[in-house]
mmCIF file of C-alpha atoms in Angstrom:
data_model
loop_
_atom_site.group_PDB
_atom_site.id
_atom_site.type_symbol
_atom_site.label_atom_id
_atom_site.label_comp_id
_atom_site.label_asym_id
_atom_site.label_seq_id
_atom_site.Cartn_x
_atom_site.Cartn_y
_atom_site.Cartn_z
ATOM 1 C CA UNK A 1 120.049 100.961 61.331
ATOM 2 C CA UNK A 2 117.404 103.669 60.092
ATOM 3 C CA UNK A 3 115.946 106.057 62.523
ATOM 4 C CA UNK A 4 112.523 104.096 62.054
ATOM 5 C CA UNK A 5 114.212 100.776 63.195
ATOM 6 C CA UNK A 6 116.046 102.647 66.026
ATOM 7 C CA UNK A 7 112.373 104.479 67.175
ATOM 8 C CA UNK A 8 110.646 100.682 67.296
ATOM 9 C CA UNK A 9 113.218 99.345 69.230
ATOM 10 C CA UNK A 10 112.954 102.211 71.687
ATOM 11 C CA UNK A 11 109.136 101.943 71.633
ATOM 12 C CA UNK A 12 109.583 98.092 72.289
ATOM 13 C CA UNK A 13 111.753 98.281 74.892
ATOM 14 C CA UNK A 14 109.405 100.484 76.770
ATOM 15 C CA UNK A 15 106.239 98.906 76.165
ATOM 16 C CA UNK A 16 108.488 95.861 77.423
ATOM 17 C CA UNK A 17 109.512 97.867 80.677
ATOM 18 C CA UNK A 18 107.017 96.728 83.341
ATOM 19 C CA UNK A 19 107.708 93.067 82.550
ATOM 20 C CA UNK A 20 111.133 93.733 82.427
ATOM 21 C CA UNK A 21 111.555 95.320 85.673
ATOM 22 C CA UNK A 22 109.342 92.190 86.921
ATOM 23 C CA UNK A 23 111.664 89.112 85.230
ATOM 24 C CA UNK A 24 114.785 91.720 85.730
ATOM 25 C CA UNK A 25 114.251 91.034 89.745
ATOM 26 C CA UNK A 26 113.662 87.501 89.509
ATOM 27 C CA UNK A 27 116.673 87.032 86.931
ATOM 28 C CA UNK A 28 118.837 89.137 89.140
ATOM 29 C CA UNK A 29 118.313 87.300 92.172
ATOM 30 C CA UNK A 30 119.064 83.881 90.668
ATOM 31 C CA UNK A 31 122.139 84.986 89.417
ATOM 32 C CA UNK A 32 123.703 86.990 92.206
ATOM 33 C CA UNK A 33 121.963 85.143 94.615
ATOM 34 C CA UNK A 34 120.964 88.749 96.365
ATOM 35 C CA UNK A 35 117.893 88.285 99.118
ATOM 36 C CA UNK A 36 117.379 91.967 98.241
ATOM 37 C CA UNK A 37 116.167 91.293 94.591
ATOM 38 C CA UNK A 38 113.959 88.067 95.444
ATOM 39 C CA UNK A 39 112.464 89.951 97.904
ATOM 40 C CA UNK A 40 111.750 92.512 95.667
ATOM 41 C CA UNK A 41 110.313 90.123 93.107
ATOM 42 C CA UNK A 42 108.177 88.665 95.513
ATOM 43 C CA UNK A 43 106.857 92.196 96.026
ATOM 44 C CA UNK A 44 106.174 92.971 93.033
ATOM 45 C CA UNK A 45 103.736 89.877 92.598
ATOM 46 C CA UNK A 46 102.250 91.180 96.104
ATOM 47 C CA UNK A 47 101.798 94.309 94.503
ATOM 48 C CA UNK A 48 99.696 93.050 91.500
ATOM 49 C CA UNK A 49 97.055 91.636 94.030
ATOM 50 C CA UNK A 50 96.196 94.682 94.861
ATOM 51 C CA UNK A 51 96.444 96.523 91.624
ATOM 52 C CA UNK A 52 93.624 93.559 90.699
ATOM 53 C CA UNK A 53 91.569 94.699 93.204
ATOM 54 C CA UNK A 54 91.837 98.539 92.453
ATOM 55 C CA UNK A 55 91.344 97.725 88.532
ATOM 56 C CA UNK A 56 88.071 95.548 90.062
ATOM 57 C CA UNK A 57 87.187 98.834 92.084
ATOM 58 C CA UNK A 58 87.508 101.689 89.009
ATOM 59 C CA UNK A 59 86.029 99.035 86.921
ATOM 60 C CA UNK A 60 82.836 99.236 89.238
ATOM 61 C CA UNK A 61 83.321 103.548 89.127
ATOM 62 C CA UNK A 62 84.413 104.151 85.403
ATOM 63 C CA UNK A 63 83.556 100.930 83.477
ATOM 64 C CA UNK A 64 86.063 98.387 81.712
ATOM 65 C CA UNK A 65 88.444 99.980 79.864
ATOM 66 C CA UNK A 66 90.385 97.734 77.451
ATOM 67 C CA UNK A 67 94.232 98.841 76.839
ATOM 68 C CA UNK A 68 95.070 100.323 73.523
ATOM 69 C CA UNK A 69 96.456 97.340 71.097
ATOM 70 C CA UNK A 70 98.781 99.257 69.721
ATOM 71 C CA UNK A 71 100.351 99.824 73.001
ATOM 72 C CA UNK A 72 101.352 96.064 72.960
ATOM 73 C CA UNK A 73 105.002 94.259 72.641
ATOM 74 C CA UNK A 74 105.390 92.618 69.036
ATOM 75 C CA UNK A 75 107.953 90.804 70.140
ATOM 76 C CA UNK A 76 106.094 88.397 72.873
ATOM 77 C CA UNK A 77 102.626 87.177 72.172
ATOM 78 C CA UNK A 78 101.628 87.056 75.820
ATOM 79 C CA UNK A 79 102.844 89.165 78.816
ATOM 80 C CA UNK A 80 102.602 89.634 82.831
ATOM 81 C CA UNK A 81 99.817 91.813 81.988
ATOM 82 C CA UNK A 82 97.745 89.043 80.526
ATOM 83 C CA UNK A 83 98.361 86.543 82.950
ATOM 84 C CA UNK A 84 97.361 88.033 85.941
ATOM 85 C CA UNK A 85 95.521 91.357 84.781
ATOM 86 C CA UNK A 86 91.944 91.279 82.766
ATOM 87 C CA UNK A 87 92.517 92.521 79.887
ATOM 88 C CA UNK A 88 89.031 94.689 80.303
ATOM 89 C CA UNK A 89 90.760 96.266 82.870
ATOM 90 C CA UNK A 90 93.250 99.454 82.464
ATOM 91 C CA UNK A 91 92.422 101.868 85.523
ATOM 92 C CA UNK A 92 94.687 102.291 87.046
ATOM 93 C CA UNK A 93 97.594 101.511 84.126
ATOM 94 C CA UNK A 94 99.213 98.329 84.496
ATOM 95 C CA UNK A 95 102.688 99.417 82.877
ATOM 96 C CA UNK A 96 102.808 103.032 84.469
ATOM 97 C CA UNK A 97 101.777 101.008 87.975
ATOM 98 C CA UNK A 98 104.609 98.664 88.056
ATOM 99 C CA UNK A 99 106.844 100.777 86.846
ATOM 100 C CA UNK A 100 106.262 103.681 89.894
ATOM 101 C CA UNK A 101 105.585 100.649 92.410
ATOM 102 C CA UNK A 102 109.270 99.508 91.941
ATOM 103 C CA UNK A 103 110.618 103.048 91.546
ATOM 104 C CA UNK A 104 108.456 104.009 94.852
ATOM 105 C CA UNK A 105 110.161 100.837 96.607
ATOM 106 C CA UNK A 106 113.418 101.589 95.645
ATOM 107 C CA UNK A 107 113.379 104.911 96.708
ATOM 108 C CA UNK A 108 111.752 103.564 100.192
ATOM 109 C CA UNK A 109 115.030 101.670 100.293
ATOM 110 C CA UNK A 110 117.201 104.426 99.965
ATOM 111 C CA UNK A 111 115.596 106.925 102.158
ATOM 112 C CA UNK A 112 116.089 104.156 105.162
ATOM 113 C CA UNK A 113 119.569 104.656 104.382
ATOM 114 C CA UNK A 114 119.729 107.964 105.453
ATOM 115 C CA UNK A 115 121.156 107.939 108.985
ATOM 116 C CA UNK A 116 123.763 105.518 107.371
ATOM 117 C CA UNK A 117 124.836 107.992 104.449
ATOM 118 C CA UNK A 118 125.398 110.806 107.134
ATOM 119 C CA UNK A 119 128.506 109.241 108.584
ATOM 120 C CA UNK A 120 129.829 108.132 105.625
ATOM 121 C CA UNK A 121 131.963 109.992 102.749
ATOM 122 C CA UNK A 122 129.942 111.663 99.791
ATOM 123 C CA UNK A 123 130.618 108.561 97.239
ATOM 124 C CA UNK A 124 127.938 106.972 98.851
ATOM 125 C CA UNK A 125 125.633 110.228 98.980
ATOM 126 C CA UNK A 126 126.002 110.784 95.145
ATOM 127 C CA UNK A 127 125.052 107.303 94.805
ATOM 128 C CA UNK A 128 122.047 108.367 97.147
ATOM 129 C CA UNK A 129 121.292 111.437 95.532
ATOM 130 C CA UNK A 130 121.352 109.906 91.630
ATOM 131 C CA UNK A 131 119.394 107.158 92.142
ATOM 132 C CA UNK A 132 116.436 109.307 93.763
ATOM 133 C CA UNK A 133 116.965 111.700 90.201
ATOM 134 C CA UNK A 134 117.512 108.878 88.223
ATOM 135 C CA UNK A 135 113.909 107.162 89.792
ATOM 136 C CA UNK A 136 111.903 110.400 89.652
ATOM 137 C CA UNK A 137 112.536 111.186 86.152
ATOM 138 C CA UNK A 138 111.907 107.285 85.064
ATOM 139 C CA UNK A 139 108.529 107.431 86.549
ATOM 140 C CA UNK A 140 107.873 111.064 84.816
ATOM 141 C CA UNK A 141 109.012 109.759 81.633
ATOM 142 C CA UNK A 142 107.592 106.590 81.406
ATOM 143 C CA UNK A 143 103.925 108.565 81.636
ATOM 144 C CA UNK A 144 105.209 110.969 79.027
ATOM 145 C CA UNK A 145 105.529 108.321 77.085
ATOM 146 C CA UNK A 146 102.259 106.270 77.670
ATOM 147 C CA UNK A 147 100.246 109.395 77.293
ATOM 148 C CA UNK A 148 102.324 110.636 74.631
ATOM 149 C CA UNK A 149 101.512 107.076 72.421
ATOM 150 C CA UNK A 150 97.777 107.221 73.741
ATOM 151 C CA UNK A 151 98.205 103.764 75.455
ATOM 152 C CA UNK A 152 96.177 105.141 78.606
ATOM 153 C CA UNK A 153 93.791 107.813 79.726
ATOM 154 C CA UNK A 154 95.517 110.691 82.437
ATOM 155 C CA UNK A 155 93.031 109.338 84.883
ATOM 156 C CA UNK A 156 94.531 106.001 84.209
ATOM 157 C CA UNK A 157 98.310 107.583 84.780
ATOM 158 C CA UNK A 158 97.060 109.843 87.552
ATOM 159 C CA UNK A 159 95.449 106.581 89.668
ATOM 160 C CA UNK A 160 99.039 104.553 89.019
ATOM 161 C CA UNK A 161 101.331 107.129 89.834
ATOM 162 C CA UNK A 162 99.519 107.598 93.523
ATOM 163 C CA UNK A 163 98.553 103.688 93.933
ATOM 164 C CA UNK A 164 101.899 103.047 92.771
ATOM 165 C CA UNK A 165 103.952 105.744 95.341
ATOM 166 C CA UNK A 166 101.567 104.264 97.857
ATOM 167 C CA UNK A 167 102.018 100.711 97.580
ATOM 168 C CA UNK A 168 105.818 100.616 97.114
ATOM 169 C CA UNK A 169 106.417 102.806 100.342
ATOM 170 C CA UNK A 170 103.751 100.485 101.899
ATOM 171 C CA UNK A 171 105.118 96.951 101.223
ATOM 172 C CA UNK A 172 108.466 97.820 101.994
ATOM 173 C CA UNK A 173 107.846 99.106 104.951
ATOM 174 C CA UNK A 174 106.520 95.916 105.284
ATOM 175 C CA UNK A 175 109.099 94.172 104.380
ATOM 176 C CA UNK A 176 111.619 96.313 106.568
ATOM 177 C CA UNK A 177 109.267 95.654 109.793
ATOM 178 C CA UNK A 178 109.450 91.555 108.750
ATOM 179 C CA UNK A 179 112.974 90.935 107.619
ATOM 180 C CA UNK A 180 114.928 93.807 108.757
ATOM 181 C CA UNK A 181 116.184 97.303 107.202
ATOM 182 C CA UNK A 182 118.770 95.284 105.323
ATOM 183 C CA UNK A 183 116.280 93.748 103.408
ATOM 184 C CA UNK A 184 115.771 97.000 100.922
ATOM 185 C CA UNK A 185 119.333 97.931 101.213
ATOM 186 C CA UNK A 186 120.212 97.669 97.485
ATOM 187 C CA UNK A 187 123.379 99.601 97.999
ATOM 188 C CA UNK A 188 125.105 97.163 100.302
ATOM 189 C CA UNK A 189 125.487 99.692 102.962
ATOM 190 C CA UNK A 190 126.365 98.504 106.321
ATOM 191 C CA UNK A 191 123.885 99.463 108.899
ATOM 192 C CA UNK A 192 124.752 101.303 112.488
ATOM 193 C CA UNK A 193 123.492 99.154 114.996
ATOM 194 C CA UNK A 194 123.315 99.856 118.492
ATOM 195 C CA UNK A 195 125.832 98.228 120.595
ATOM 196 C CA UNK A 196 127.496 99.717 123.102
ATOM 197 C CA UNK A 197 126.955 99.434 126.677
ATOM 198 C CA UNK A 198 124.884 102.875 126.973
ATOM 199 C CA UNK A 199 123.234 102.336 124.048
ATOM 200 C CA UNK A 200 125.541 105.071 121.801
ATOM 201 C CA UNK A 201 125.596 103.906 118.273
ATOM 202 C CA UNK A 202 128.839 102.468 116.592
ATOM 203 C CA UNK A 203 129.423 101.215 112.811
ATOM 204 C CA UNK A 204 129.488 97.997 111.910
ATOM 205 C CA UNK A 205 128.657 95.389 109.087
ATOM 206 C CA UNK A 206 125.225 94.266 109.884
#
């Protein structure tokens, strides 16, 4: 494989990224049958209401701003992007939006873990500790690269990367207050409940 091959396929795959995180959650939750993942999915589509209406709002401030061509997947003639965005749309970026929504929700997940992680042995805090890395330098990455390619304006990065960190910590703090902690625990940790008689916390499986 030539290096130009190997550079389109990484290109690809990352204009791909949003709608793979997006089908990745749906996919994932069919086949391990994990309430975590379907959740998440379902969150995600919650999540692109409101990116509509804060596209509608900049669209009203800034004017439409169609996305850069170029910047779309050969491989698939039509995306998530064009079936529920507008396509004059692009403030705040659709791709670097989903992509720090999910990374923003994940990391929610984890940092509800905390109490958890402090009675248990450091396997589980590395796992901790690299996902939150591993998240952060996705998110900074991923804008690298859509500023890098020219497929949206910094405003358009800078408005996703806050609406996104906002609306992931929001909705699943939602979702924690609806269905329970457990339901963003996407490292299977049990949770300490509170059980005894005066109210002193023990461990068990929740």
């Amino acid at each position: 494989m030539s290096r130009f091959e190997i550079e389109n396929y990484v290109k690809e795959s990352l204009f791909l990224l949003p709608d793979s995180l997006i089908f990745g959650s749906f996919l994932f939750s069919l086949i391990t049958l994990s309430s975590q993942h379907g959740l998440l999915f379902f969150s995600i589509l919650e999540s692109l209401v409101f990116l509509s209406g804060y596209q509608s709002v900049s669209s009203f401030l800034f004017g439409e701003v169609p996305e850069n061509i170029a910047c779309k997947s050969s491989l698939f003639k039509h995306t998530f992007e064009d079936v529920f965005m507008k396509p004059s749309a692009n403030i705040p970026s659709y791709g670097m939006y989903i992509v720090t929504f999910v990374s923003s929700y994940l990391v929610s997940g984890l940092l509800n873990l905390k109490s958890e992680l402090n009675v248990l042995d450091t396997t589980y805090l590395k796992q901790y500790n690299f996902g939150l890395i591993s998240l952060g330098l996705l998110v900074i990455a991923y804008s690298f690269f859509r500023v890098n390619f020219k497929c949206d304006s910094t405003l358009s990065i800078i408005l996703a990367l806050f609406l996104g960190v906002v609306t992931g910590f929001a909705i699943s703090y939602q979702n924690q207050q609806l269905f329970g902690r457990n339901s963003t625990n996407f490292l299977g940790i049990p949770l300490i409940r509170n059980k005894t008689v005066n109210g002193e916390p023990i461990y068990i499986c929740s």
